[in-house]
mmCIF file of C-alpha atoms in Angstrom:
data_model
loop_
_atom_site.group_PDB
_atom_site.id
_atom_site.type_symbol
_atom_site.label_atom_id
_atom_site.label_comp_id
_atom_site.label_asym_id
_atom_site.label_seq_id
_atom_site.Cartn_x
_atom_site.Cartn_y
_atom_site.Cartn_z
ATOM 1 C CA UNK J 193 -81.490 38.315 128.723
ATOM 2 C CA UNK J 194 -80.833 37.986 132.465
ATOM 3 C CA UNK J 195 -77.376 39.204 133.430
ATOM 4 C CA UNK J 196 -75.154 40.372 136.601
ATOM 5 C CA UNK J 197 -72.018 42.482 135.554
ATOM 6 C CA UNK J 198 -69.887 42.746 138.966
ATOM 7 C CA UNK J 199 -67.463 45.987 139.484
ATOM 8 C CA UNK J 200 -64.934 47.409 142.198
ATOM 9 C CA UNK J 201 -62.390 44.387 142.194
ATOM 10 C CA UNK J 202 -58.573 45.845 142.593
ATOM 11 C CA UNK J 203 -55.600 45.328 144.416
ATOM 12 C CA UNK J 204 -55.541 46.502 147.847
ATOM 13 C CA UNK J 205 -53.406 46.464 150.709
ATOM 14 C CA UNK J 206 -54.002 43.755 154.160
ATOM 15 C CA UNK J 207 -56.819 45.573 156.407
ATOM 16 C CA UNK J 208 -57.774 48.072 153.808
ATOM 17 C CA UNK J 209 -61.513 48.274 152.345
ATOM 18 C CA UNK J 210 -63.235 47.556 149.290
ATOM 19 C CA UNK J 211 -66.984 47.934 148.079
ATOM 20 C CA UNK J 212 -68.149 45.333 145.488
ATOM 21 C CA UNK J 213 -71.134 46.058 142.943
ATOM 22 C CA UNK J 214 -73.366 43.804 140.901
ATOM 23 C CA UNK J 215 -75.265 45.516 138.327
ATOM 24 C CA UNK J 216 -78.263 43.066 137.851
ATOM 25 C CA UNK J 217 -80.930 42.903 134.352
ATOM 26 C CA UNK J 218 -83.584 41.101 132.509
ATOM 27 C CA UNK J 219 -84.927 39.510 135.611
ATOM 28 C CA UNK J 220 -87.646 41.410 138.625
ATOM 29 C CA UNK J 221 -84.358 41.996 141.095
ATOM 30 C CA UNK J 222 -86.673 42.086 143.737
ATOM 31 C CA UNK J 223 -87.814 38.818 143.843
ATOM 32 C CA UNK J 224 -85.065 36.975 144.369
ATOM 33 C CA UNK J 225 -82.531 36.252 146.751
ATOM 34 C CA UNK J 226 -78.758 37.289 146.297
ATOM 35 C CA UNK J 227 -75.295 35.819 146.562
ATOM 36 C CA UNK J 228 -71.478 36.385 146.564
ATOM 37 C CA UNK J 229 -69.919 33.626 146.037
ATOM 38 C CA UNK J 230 -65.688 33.228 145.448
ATOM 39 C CA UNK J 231 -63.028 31.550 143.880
ATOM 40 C CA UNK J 232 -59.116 31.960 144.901
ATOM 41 C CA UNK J 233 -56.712 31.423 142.139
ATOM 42 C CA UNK J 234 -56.539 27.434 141.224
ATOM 43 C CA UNK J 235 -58.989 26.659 143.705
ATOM 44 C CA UNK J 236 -62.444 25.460 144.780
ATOM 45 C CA UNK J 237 -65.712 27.803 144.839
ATOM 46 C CA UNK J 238 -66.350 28.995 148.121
ATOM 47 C CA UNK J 239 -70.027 30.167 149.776
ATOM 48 C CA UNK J 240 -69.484 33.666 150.838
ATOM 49 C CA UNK J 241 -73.069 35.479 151.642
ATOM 50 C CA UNK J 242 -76.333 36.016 150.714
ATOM 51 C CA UNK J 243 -79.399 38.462 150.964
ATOM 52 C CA UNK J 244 -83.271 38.509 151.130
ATOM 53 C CA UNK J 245 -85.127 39.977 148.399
ATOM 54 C CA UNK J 246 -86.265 42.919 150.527
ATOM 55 C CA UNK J 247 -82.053 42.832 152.265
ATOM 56 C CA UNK J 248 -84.142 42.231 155.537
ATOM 57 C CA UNK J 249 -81.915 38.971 156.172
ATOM 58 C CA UNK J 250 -78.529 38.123 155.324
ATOM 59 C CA UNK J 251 -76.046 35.346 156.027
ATOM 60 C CA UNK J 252 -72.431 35.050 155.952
ATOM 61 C CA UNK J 253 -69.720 32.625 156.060
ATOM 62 C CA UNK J 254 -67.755 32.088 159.172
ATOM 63 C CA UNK J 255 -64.545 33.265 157.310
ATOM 64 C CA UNK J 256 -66.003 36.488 156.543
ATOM 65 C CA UNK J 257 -68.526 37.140 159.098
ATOM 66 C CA UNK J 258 -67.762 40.464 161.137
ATOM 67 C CA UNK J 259 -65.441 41.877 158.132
ATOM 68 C CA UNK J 260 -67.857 41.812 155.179
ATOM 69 C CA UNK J 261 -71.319 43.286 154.721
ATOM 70 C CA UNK J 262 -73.626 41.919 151.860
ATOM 71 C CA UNK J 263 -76.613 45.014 150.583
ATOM 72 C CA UNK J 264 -78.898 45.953 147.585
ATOM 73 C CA UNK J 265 -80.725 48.337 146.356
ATOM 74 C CA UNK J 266 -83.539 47.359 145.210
ATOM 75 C CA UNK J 267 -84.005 50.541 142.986
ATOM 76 C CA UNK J 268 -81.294 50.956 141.295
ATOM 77 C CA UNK J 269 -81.274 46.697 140.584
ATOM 78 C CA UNK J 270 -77.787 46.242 142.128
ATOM 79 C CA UNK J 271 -75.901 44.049 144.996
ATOM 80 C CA UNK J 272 -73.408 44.974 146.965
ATOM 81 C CA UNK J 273 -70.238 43.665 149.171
ATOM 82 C CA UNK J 274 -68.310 45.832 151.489
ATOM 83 C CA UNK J 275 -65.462 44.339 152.682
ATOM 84 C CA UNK J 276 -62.808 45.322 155.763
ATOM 85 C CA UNK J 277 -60.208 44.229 157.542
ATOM 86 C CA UNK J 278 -58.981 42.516 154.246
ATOM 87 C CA UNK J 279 -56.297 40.131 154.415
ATOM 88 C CA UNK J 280 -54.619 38.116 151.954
ATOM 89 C CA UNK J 281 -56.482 35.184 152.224
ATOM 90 C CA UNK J 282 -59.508 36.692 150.660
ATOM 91 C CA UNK J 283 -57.675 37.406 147.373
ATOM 92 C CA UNK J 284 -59.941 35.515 145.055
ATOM 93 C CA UNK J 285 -62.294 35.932 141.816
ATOM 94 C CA UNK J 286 -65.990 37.453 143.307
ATOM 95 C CA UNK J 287 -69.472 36.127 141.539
ATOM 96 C CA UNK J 288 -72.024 37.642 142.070
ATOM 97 C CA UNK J 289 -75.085 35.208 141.735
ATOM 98 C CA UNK J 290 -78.869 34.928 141.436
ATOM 99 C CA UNK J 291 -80.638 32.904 144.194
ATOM 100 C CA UNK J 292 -84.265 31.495 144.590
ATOM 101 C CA UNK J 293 -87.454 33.173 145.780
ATOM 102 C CA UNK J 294 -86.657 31.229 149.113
ATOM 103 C CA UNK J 295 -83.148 30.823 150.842
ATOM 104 C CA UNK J 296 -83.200 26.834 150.219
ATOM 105 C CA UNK J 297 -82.805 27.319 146.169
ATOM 106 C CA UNK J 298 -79.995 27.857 144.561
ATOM 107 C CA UNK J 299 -77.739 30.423 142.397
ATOM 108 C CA UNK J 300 -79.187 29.927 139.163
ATOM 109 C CA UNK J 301 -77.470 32.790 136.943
ATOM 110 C CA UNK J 302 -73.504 33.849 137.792
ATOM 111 C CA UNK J 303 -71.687 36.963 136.671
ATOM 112 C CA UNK J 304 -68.668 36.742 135.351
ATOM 113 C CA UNK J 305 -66.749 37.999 138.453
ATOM 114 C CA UNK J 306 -64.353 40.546 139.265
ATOM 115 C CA UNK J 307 -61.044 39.952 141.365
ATOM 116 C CA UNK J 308 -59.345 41.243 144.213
ATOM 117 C CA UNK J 309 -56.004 40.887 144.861
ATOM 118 C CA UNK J 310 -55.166 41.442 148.718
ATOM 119 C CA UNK J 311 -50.949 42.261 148.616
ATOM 120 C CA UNK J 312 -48.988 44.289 150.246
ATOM 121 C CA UNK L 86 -61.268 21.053 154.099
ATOM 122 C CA UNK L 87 -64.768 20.997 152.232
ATOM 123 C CA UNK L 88 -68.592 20.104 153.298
ATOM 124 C CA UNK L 89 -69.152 18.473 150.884
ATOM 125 C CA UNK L 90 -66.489 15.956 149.885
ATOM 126 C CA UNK L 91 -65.880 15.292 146.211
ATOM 127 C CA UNK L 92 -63.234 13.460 144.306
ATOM 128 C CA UNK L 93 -60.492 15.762 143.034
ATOM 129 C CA UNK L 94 -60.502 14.147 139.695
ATOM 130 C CA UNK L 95 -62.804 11.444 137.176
ATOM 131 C CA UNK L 96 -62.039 10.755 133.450
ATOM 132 C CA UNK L 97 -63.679 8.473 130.917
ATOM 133 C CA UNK L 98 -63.191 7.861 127.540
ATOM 134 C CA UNK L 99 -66.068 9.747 124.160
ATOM 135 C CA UNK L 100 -69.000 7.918 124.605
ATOM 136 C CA UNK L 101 -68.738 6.554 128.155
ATOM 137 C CA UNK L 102 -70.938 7.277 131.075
ATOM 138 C CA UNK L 103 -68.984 8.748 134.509
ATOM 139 C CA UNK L 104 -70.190 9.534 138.061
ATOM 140 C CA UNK L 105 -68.980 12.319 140.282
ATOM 141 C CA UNK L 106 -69.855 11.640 144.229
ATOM 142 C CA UNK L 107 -70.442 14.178 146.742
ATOM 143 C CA UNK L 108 -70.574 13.163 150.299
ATOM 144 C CA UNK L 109 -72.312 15.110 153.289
ATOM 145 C CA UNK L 110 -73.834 14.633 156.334
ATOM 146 C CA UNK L 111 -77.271 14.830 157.993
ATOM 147 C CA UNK L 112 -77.498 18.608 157.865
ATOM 148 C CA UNK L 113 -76.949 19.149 154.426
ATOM 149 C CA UNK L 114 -77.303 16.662 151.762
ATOM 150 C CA UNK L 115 -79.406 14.144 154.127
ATOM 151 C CA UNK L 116 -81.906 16.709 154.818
ATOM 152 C CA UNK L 117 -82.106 19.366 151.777
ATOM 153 C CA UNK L 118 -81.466 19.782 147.675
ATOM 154 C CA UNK L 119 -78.234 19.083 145.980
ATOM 155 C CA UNK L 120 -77.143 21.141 143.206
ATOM 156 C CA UNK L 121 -74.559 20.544 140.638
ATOM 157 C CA UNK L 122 -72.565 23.330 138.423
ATOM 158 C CA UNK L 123 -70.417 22.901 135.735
ATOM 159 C CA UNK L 124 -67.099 25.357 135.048
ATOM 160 C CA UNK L 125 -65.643 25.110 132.369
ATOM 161 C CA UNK L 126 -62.162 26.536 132.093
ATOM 162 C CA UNK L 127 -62.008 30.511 131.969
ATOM 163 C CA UNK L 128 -65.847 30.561 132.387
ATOM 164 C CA UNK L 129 -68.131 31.419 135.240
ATOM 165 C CA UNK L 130 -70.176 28.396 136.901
ATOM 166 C CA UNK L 131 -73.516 27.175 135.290
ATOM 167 C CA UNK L 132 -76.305 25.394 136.789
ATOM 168 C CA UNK L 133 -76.388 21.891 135.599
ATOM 169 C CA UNK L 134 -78.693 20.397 138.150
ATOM 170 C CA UNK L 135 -81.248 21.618 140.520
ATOM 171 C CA UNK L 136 -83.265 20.268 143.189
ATOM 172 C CA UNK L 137 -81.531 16.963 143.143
ATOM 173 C CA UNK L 138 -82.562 15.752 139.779
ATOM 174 C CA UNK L 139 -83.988 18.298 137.943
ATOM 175 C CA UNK L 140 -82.260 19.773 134.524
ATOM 176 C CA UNK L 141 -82.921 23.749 134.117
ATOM 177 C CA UNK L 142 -83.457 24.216 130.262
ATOM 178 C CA UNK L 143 -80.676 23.986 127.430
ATOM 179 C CA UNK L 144 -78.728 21.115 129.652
ATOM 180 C CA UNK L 145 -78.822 18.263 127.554
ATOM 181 C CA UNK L 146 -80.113 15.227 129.457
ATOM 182 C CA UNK L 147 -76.709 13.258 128.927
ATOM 183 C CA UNK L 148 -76.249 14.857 132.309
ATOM 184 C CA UNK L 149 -78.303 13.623 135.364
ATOM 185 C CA UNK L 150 -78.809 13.785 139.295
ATOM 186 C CA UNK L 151 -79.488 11.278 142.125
ATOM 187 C CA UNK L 152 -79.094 11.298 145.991
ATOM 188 C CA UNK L 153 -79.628 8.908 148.163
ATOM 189 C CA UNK L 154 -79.598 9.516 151.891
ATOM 190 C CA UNK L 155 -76.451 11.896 153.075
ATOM 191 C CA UNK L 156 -74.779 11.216 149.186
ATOM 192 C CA UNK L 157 -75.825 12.363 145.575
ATOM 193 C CA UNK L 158 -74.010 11.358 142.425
ATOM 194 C CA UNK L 159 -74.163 13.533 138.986
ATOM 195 C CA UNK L 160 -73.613 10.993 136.013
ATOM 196 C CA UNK L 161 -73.073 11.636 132.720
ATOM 197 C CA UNK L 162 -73.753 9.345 129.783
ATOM 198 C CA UNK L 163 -72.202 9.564 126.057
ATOM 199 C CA UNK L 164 -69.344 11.676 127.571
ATOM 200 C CA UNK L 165 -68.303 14.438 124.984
ATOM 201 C CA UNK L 166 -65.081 16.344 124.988
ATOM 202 C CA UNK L 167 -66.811 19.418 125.322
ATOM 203 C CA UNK L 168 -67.531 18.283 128.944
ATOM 204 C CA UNK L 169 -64.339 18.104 129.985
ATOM 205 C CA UNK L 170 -64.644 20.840 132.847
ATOM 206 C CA UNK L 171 -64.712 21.462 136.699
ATOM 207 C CA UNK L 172 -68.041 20.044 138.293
ATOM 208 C CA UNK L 173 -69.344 21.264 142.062
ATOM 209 C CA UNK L 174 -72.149 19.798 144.022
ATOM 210 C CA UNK L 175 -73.670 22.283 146.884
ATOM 211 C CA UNK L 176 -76.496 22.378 149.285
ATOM 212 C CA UNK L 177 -77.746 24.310 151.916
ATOM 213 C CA UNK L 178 -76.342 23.528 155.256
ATOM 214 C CA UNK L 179 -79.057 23.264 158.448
ATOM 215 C CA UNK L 180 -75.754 24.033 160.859
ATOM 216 C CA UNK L 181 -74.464 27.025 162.504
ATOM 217 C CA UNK L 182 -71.606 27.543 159.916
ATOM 218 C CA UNK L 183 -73.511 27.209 157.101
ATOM 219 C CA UNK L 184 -75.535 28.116 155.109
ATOM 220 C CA UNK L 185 -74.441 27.281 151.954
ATOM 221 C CA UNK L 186 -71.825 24.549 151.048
ATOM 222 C CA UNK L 187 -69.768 23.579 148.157
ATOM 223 C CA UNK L 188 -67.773 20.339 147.339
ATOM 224 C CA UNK L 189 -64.235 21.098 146.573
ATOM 225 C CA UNK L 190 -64.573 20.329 142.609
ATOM 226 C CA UNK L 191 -63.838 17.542 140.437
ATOM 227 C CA UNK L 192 -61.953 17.817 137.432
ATOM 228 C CA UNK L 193 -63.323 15.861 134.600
ATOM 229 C CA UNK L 194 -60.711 14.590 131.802
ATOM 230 C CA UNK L 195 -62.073 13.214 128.875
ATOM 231 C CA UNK L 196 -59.412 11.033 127.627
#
C-alpha cells in the first residue's frame, strides 16, 4: 500500500524554526517527484514546494521562498521541510504529497498532514 | 486571491448532474493539464482527475473532466450524498510565481 506519514508539526513561536518529515512506503521513492503542499484552518489548499527525484531541483512558492527549504533522502525514503523565519501566517495543516516522474504531473497520493501552529 | 478561480460554492439535488468551473489564463490552464481533487471533510485530498480528463482507478466515472482553452469544468452526473465535499482544480503554472496553482475550492452541497 503506498503511504506518506508526515511528522514534526507543533506550535512554535513567530521567527522560530521547524523541520518537517514525510516518511514515504509501498512506492520506488526515488522515482518520483515530491511536494508540500498546505492548508490554513477553514481555508483553500495552497502550492508550497516541490523536489526532483534525485533533490537536484526544487521550487518554491513566492510566500515561502527564502524561509523554507524542501530535501529528501533518498535512502532512508523520506521528505523533508525546514522552515525559518516563521510567522503566523504560515500556521496551517502540511501534506506531504507524491508527484509524477516529471514536474508537469501531479500529486497523486497525500498524507494525512501534520499542523503547525505559529503563536506567540 | 487564487490562480485559478473557482466558485466558492455549487449544490444539486440526488441524482442530478453539477459542474464546477475553474478559470485561468494562458500560462496555466491554456497551455498545460488540469487536475481535480476531492476533500472530503476531515480527510486529506484525493485525486479525482488527472491530465484533464483522465480518471485514476477506483473513481467512479459519475465524475468527469473537460477543458477548453484557458477553462476546464469537472461535472458530475447522478450526484450522491456521499459527494458532498470540497473540490480543487490545479495546474502547473509556466510563470515566474508559479509553479503549481490551486483554485480556491468549491464546496459542493447536495441538497
Amino acid at each position: 500500500e503506498v503511504q506518506l506519514v508526515e511528522s514534526g508539526g507543533v506550535v512554535v513561536q513567530p521567527g522560530g524554526s521547524l523541520r518537517l518529515s514525510c516518511a514515504a512506503s509501498g512506492f520506488t521513492f526515488d522515482d518520483y517527484t515530491m511536494h508540500w503542499v498546505r492548508q490554513a484552518p477553514g481555508k483553500g489548499l495552497e502550492w508550497v514546494s516541490l523536489i526532483s527525484w534525485d533533490g537536484g531541483s526544487t521550487y518554491y512558492a513566492d510566500s515561502v521562498k527564502g524561509r523554507f527549504t524542501i530535501s529528501r533522502d533518498n535512502s532512508k525514503n523520506s521528505l523533508y521541510l525546514q522552515m525559518n523565519s516563521l510567522r503566523t501566517e504560515d500556521t496551517a495543516l502540511y501534506y506531504c504529497a507524491k508527484g509524477g516522474k516529471n514536474y508537469f504531473d501531479a500529486f497523486d497520493i497525500w498524507g494525512q498532514g501534520t499542523m503547525v501552529t505559529v503563536s506567540s | 486571491q487564487s490562480v485559478l478561480t473557482q466558485p466558492p460554492s455549487a449544490s444539486g439535488t440526488p441524482g442530478q448532474r453539477v459542474t464546477i468551473s475553474c478559470s485561468g489564463s494562458s500560462s496555466n490552464i491554456g497551455s498545460n493539464y488540469v487536475y481535480w481533487y476531492q476533500q472530503l471533510p476531515g480527510t486529506a485530498p484525493k485525486l479525482l482527475i488527472y491530465r484533464n480528463n483522465q480518471r485514476p482507478s477506483g473513481v467512479p466515472d459519475r465524475f468527469s473532466g473537460s477543458k477548453s482553452g484557458t477553462s476546464a469544468s469537472l461535472a458530475i452526473s447522478g450526484l450522491r450524498s456521499e459527494d458532498e465535499a470540497d473540490y480543487y482544480c490545479a495546474a502547473w503554472d509556466d510563470s515566474l510565481s508559479g509553479p503549481w496553482v490551486f483554485g480556491g475550492g468549491t464546496k459542493l452541497t447536495v441538497l
